[in-house]
mmCIF file of C-alpha atoms and ligand atoms in Angstrom:
data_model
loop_
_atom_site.group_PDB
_atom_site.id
_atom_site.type_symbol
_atom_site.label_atom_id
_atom_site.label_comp_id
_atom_site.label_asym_id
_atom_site.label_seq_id
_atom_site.Cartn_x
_atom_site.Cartn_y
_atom_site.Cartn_z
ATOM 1 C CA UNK M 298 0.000 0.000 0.000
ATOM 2 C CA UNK M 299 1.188 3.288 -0.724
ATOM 3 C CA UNK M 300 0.073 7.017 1.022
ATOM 4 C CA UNK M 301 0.703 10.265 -1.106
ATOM 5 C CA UNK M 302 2.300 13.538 0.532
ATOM 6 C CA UNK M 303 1.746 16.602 -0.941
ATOM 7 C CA UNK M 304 5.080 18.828 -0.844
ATOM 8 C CA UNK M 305 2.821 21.746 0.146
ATOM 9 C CA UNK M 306 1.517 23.569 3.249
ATOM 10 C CA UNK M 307 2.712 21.865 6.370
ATOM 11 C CA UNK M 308 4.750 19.209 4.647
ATOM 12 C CA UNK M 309 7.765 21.664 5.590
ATOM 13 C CA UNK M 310 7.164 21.323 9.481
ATOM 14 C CA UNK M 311 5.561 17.770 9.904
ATOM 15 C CA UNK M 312 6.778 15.583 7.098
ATOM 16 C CA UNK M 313 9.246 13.476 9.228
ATOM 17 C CA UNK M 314 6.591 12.526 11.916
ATOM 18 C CA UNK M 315 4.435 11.447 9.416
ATOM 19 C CA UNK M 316 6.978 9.338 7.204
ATOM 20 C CA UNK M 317 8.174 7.676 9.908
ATOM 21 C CA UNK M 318 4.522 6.739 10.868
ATOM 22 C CA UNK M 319 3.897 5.511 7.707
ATOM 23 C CA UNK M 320 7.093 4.094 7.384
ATOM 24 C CA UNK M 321 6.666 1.971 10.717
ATOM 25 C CA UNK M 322 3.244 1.141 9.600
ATOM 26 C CA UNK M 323 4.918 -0.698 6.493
ATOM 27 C CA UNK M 324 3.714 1.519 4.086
ATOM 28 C CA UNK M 325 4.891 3.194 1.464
ATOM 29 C CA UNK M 326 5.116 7.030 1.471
ATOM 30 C CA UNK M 327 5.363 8.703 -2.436
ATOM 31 C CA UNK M 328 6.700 12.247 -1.888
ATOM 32 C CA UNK M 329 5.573 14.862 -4.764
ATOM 33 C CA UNK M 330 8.530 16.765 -6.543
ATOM 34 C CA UNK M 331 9.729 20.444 -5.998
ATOM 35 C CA UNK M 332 7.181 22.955 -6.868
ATOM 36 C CA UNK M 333 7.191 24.024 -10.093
ATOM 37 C CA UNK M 334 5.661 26.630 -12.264
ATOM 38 C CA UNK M 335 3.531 23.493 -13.719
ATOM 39 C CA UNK M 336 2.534 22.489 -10.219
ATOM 40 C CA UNK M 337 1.452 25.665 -9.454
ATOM 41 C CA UNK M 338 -0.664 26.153 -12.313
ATOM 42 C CA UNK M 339 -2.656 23.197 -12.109
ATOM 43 C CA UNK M 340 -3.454 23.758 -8.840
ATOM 44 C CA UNK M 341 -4.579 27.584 -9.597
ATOM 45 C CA UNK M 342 -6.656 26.305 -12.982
ATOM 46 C CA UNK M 343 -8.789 24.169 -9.862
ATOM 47 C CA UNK M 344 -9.187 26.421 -7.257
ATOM 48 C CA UNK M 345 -11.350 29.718 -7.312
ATOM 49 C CA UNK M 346 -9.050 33.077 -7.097
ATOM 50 C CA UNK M 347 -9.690 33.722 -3.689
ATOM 51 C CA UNK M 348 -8.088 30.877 -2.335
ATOM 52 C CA UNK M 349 -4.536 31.743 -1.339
ATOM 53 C CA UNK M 350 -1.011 30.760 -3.415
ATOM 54 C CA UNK M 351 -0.215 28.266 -0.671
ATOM 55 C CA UNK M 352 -3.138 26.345 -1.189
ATOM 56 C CA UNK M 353 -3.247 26.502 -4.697
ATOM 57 C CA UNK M 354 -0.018 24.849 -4.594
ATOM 58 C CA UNK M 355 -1.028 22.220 -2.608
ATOM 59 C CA UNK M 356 -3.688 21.362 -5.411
ATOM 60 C CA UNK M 357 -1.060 20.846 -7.491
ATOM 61 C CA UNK M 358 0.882 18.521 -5.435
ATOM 62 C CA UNK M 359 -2.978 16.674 -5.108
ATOM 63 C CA UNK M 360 -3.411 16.265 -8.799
ATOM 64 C CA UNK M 361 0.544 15.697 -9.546
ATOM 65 C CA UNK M 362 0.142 12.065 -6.819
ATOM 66 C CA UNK M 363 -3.397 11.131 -8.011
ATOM 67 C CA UNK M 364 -2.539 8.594 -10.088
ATOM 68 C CA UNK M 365 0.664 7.137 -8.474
ATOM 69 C CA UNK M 366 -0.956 6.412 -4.822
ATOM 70 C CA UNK M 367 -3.549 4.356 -3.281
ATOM 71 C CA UNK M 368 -4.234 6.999 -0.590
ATOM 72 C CA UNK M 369 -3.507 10.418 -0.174
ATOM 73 C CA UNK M 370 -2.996 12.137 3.351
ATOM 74 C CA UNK M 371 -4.750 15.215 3.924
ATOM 75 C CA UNK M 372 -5.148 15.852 7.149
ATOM 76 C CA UNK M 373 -7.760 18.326 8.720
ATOM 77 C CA UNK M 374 -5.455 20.675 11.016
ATOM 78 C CA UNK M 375 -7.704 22.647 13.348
ATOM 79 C CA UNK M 376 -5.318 23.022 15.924
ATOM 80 C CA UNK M 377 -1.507 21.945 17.544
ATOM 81 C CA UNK M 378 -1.277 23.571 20.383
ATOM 82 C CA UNK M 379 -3.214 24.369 23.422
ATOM 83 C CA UNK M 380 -5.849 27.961 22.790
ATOM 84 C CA UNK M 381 -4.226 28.532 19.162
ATOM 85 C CA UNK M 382 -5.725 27.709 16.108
ATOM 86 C CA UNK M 383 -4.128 27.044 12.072
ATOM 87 C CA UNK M 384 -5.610 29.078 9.530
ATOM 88 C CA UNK M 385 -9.406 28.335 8.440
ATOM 89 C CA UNK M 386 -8.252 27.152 4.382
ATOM 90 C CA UNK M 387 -6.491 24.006 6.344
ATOM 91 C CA UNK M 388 -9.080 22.709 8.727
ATOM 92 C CA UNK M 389 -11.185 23.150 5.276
ATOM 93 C CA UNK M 390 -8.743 21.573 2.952
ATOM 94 C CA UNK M 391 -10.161 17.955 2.824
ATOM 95 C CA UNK M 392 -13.473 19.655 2.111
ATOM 96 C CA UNK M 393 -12.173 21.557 -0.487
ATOM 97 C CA UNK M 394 -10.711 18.924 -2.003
ATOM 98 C CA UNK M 395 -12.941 16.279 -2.190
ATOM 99 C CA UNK M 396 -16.004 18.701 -3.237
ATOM 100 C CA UNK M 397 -14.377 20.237 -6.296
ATOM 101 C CA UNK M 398 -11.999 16.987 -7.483
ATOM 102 C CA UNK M 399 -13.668 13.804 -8.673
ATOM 103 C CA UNK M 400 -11.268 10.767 -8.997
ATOM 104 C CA UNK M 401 -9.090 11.525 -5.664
ATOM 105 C CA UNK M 402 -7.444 7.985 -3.995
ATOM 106 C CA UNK M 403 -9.190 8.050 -0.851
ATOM 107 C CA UNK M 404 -8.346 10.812 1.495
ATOM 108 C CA UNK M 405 -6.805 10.188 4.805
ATOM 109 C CA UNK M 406 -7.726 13.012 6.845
ATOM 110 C CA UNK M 407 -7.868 12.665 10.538
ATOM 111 C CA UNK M 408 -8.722 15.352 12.735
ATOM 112 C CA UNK M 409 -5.878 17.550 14.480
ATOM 113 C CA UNK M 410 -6.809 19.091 17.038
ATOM 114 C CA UNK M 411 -5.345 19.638 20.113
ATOM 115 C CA UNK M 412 -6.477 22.510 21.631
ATOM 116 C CA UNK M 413 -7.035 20.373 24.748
ATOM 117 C CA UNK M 414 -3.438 18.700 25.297
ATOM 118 C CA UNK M 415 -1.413 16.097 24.234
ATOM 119 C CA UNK M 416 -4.306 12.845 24.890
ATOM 120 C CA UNK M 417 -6.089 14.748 21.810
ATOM 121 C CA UNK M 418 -3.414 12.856 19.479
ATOM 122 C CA UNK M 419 -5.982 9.592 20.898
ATOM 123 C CA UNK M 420 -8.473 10.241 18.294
ATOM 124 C CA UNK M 421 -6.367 10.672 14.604
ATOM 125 C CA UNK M 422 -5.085 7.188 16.029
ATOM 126 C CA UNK M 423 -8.139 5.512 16.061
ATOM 127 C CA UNK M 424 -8.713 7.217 12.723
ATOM 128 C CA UNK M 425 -5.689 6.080 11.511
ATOM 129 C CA UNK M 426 -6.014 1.993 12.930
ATOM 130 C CA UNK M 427 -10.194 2.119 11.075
ATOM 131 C CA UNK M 428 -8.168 3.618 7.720
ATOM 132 C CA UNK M 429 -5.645 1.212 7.216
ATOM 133 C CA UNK M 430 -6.514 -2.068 9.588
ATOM 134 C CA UNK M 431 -3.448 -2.013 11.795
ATOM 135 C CA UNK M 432 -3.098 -3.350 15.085
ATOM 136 C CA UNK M 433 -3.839 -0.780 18.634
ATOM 137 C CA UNK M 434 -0.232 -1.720 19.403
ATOM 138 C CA UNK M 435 1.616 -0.942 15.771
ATOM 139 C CA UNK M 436 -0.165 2.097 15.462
ATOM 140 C CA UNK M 437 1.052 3.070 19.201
ATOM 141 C CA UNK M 438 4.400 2.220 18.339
ATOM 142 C CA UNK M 439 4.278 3.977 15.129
ATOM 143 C CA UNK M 440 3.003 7.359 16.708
ATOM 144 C CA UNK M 441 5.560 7.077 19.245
ATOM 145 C CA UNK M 442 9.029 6.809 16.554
ATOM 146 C CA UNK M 443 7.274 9.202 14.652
ATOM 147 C CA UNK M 444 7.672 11.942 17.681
ATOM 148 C CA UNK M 445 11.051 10.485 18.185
ATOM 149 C CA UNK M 446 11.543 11.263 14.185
ATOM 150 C CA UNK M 447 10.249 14.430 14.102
ATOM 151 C CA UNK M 448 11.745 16.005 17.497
ATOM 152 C CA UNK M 449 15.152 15.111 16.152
ATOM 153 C CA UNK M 450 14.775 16.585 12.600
ATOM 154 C CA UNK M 451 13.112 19.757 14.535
ATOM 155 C CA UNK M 452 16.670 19.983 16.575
ATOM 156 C CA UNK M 453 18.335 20.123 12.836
ATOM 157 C CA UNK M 454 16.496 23.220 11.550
ATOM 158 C CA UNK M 455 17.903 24.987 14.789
ATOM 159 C CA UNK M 456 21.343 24.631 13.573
ATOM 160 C CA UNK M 457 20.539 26.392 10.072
ATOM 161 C CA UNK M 458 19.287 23.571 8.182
ATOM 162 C CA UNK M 459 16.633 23.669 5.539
ATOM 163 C CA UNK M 460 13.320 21.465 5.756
ATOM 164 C CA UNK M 461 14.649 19.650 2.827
ATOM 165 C CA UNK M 462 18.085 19.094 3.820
ATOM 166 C CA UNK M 463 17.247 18.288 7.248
ATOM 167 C CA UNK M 464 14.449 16.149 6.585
ATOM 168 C CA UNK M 465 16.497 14.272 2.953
ATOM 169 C CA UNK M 466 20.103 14.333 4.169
ATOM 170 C CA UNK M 467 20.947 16.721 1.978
ATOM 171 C CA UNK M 468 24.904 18.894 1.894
ATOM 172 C CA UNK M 469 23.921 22.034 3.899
ATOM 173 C CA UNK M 470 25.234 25.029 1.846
ATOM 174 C CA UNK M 471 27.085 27.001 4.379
ATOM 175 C CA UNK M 472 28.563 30.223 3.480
ATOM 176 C CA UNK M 473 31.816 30.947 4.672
ATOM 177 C CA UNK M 474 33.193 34.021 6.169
ATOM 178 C CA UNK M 475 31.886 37.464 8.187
ATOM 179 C CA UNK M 476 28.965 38.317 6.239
ATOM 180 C CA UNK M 477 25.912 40.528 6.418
ATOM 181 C CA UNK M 478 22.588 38.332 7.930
ATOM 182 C CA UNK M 479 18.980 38.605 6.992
ATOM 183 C CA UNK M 480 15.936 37.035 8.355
ATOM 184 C CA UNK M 481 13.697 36.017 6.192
ATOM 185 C CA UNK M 482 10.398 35.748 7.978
ATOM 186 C CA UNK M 483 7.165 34.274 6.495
ATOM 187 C CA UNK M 484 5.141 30.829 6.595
ATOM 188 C CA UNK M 485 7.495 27.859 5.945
ATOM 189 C CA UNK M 486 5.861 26.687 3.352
ATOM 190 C CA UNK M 487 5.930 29.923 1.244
ATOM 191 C CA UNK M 488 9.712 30.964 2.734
ATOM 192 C CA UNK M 489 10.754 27.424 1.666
ATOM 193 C CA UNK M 490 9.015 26.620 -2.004
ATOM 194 C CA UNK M 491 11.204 27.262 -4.814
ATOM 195 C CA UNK M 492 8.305 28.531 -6.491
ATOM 196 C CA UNK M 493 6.211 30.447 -4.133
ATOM 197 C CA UNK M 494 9.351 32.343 -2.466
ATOM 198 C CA UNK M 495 11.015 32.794 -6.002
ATOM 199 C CA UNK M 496 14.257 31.590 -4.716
ATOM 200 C CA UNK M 497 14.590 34.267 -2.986
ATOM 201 C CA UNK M 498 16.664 32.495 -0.213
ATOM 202 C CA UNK M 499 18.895 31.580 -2.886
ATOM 203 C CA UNK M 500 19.625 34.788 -4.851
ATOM 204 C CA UNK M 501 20.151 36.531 -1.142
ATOM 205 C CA UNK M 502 22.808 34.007 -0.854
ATOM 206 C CA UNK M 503 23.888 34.518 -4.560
ATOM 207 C CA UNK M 504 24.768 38.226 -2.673
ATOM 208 C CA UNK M 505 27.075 36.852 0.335
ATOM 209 C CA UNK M 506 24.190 36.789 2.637
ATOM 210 C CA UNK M 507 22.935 34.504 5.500
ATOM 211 C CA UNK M 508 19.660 33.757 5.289
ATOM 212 C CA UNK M 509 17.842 32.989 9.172
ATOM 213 C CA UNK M 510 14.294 31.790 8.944
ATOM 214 C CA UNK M 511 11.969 31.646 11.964
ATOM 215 C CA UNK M 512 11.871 27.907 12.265
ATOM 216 C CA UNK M 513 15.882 28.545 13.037
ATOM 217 C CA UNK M 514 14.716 30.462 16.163
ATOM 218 C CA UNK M 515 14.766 28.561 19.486
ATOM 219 C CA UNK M 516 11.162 28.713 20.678
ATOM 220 C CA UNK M 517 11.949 30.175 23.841
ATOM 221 C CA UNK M 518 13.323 32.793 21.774
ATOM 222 C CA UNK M 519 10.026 33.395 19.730
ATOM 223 C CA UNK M 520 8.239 33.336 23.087
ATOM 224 C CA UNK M 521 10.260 36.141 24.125
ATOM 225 C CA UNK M 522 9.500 37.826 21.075
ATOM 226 C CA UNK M 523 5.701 37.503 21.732
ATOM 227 C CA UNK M 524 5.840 38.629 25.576
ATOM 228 C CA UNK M 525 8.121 41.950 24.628
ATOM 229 C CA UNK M 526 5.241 43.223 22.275
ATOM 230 C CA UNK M 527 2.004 45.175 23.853
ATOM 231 C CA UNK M 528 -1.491 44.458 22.566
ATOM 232 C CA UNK M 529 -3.694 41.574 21.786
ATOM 233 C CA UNK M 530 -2.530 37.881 21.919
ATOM 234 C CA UNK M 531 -2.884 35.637 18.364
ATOM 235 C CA UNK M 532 -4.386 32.521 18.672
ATOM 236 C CA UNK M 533 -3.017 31.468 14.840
ATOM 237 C CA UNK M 534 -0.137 28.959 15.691
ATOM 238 C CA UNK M 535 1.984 29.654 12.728
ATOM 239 C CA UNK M 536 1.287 33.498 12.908
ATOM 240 C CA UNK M 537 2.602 33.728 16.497
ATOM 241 C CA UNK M 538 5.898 32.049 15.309
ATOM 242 C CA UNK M 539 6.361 34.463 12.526
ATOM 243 C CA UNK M 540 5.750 37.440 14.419
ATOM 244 C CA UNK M 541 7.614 36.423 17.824
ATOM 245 C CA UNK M 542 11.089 35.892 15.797
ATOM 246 C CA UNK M 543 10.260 39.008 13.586
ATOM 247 C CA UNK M 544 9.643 40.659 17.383
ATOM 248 C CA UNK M 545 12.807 39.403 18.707
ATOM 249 C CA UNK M 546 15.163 40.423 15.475
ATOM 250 C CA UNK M 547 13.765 43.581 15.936
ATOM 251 C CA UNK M 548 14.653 44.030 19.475
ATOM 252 C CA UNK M 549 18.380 42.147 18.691
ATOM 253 C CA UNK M 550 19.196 44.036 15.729
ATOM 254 C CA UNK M 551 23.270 42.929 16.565
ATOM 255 C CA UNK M 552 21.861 39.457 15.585
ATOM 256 C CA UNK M 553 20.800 40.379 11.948
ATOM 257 C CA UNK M 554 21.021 42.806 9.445
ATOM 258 C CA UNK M 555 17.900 43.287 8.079
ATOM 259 C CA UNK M 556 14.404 41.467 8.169
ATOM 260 C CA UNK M 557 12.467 40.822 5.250
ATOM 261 C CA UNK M 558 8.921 39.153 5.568
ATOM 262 C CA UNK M 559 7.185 37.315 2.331
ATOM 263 C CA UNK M 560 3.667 37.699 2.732
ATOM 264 C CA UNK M 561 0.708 35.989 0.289
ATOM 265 C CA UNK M 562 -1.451 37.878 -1.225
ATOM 266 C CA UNK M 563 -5.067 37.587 -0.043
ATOM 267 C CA UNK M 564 -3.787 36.266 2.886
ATOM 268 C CA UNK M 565 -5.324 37.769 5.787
ATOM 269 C CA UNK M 566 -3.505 36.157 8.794
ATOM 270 C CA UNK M 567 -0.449 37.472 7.216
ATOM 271 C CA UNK M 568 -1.276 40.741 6.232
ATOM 272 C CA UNK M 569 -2.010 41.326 9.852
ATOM 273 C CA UNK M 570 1.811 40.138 10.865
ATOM 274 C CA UNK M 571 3.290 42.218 8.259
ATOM 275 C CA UNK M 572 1.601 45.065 9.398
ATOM 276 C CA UNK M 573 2.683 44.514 12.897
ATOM 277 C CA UNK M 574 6.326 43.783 12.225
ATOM 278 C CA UNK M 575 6.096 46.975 9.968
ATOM 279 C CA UNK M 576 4.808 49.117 12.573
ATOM 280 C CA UNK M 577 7.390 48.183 14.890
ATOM 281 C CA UNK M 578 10.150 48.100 12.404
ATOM 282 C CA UNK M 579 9.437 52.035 12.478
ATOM 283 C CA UNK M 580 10.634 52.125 15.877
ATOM 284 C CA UNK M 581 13.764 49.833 15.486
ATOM 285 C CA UNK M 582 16.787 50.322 14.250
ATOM 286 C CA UNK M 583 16.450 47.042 11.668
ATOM 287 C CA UNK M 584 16.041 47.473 7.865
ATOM 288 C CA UNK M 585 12.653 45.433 6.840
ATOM 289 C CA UNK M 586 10.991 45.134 3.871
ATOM 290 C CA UNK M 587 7.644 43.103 3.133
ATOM 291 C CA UNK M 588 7.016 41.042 0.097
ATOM 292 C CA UNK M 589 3.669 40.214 -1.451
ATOM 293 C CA UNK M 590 3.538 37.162 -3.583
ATOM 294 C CA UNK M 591 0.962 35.033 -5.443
ATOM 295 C CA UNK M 592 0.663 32.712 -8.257
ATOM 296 C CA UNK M 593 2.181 35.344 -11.514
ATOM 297 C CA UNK M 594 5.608 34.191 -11.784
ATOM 298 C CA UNK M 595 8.719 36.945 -12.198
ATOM 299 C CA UNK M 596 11.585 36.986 -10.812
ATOM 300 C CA UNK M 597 13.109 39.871 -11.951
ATOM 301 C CA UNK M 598 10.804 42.590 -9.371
ATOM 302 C CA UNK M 599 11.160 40.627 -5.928
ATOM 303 C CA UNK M 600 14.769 39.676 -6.809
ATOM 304 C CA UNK M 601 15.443 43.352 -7.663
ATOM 305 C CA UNK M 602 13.725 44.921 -4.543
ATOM 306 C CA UNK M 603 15.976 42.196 -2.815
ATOM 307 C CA UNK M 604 19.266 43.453 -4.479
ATOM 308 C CA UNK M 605 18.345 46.933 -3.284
ATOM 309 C CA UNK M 606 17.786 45.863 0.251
ATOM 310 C CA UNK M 607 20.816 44.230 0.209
ATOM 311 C CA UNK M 608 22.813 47.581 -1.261
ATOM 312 C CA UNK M 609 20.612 49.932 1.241
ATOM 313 C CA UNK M 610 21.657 47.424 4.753
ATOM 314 C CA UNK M 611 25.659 47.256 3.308
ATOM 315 C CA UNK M 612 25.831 50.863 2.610
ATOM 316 C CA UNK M 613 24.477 51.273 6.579
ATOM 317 C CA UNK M 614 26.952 48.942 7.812
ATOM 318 C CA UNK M 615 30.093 49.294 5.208
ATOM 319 C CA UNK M 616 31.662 52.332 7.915
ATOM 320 C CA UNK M 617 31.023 50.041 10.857
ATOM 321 C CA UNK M 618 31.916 46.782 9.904
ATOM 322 C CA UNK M 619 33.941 46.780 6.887
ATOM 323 C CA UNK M 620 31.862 44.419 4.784
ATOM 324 C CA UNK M 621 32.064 44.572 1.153
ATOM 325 C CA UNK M 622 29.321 46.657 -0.906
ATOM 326 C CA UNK M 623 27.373 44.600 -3.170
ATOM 327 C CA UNK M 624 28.936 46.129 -5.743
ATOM 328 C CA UNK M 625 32.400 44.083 -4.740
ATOM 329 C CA UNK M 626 30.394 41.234 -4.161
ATOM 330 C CA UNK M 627 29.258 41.604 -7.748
ATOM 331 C CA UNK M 628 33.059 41.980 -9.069
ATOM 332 C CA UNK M 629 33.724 38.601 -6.969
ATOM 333 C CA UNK M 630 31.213 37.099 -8.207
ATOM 334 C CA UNK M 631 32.261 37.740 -11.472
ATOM 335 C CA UNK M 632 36.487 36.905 -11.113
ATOM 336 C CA UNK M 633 37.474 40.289 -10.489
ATOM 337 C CA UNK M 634 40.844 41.030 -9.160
HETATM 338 S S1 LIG S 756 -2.401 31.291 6.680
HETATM 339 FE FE1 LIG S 756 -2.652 32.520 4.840
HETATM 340 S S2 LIG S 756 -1.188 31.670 3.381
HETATM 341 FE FE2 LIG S 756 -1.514 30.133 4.980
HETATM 342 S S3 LIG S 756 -3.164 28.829 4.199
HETATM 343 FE FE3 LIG S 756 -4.095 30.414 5.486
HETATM 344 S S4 LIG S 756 -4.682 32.036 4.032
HETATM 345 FE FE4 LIG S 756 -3.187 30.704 3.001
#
């Protein structure tokens, strides 16, 4: 038996725990390829234009396993922590799904939501032992090296890994030298598509910069983020992340250079973030710029607005730290002398 995964939405924070599940289960787990402009498009040809870039994508990744798997796991996040919530468009995925696509594999999509503590996890179990006939026991032993799994590739993104080099074994890039550090703040699955983000990871470290993402933030870090800032508490689990490490950069501006958030458009959670971490960029001493993306492909306006970002936070810190301009980079880049 075989179980597709969508390499979309929260594939970039739980795919370990649930390949190892799978894998202990004894069955087989068929991963969908990079994002790609194709991808992307076949999931926005599907989906009505309100719907969000994210999600779109993860149509794609739908119809791109269809045909390869005998099951396909969606599941129906509603919550992963205690009094915080994920975004409305995933507890209504499965529903999406299976009322606008005819010939889907059967969807597994158990119910996550653990607003009241950890015993919650009790009821995808049983969902998960009815959907594939397993034993109390394997499935209990299956949850449990699947949080063994997942804890341990969680550790790895703490020490500057990708999701997909952490969670494939792939050769971290590091970068090395004194160089100029951005964050680059947004959800993981936009900050980390190839598509969605534009590589924009990439051409930032095409200019001799590290690139921090929030999921590189210790949580007690984030935390401390969140308590610094007056004003309402979120309840959106993936929100509070992004705004409690954009909170802290801005109150450690030693610890990066700049902060840059990429923020989908139509996105309403996010707007709100953005906003927030703009507001209080005003009163820090941090560069920040926010990004809007969606489905219409182009490189060439994010990656310039990028490149002048870059020039702006060297030309504040050439006097101070002797780092090169971009322009030298540039010349290295090239073979200069
Ligand atoms: S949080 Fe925003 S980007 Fe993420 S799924 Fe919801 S609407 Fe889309």
């Amino acid at each position: 038996m075989s179980v597709g995964i969508p390499r979309a939405l929260l594939y970039y924070l739980h795919f370990p725990y649930w390949r190892r599940f799978f894998q202990e289960l004894g069955i087989k787990v068929i991963l969908s390829p990079p994002t790609t402009a194709r991808i992307l498009n076949q999931g926005a040809a599907v989906t009505v234009d309100e719907v969000c870039a994210p999600v779109k994508v993860f149509f794609g990744h739908v119809l791109e396993l269809k045909d390869q798997v005998d099951c396909m796991l969606v599941p129906r996040y509603v919550s992963v922590e205690r009094g915080a919530y994920i975004c409305p468009k995933l507890m209504g995925l499965p529903d999406m799904l299976s009322h606008s696509q005819t010939s889907l594999p059967p969807l597994f999509s158990p119910n996550i939501d653990l607003r009241r503590g950890s015993l919650a996890w009790l009821s995808p179990l049983l969902e998960a032992r009815r959907f594939f006939s397993r034993s109390a026991s394997s499935i209990g032993r299956a949850y449990y090296r699947s949080l063994q799994e997942g804890r341990r590739l969680e550790r790895q993104l703490l020490t500057g890994l990708t999701p997909e080099e952490a969670f494939h074994g792939l050769k971290h890039r590091r970068l090395p030298g004194k160089r100029l550090r951005v964050a680059l703040l947004g959800h993981a699955y936009n900050v980390y598509d190839p598509t969605l983000s534009m590589n924009l990871a990439d051409h930032l470290r095409a200019l001799d910069i590290d690139v921090c993402t929030a999921e590189m933030l210790p949580s007690e870090k984030v935390a401390w983020g969140l308590a610094c800032r007056d004003g309402k508490e979120l309840f959106w689990t993936l929100s509070k992340r992004i705004l409690g490490a954009g909170m802290y950069y801005l109150k450690h501006p030693h610890e990066v250079d700049g902060l840059i958030t990429l923020s989908s458009f139509g996105c309403g959670l996010e707007s709100l973030v953005g906003d927030l971490l703009a507001r209080a960029a005003r009163k820090a001493e941090l560069p920040f710029m926010l990004l809007n993306i969606d489905e219409h492909r182009g490189e060439a306006g994010p990656v310039t607005r990028a490149e002048a970002f870059v020039d702006m936070i060297r030309g504040r810190s050439t006097n101070a730290r002797n780092i090169p301009t971009h322009g030298d980079a540039v010349a290295r880049t090239a073979g200069a002398p």
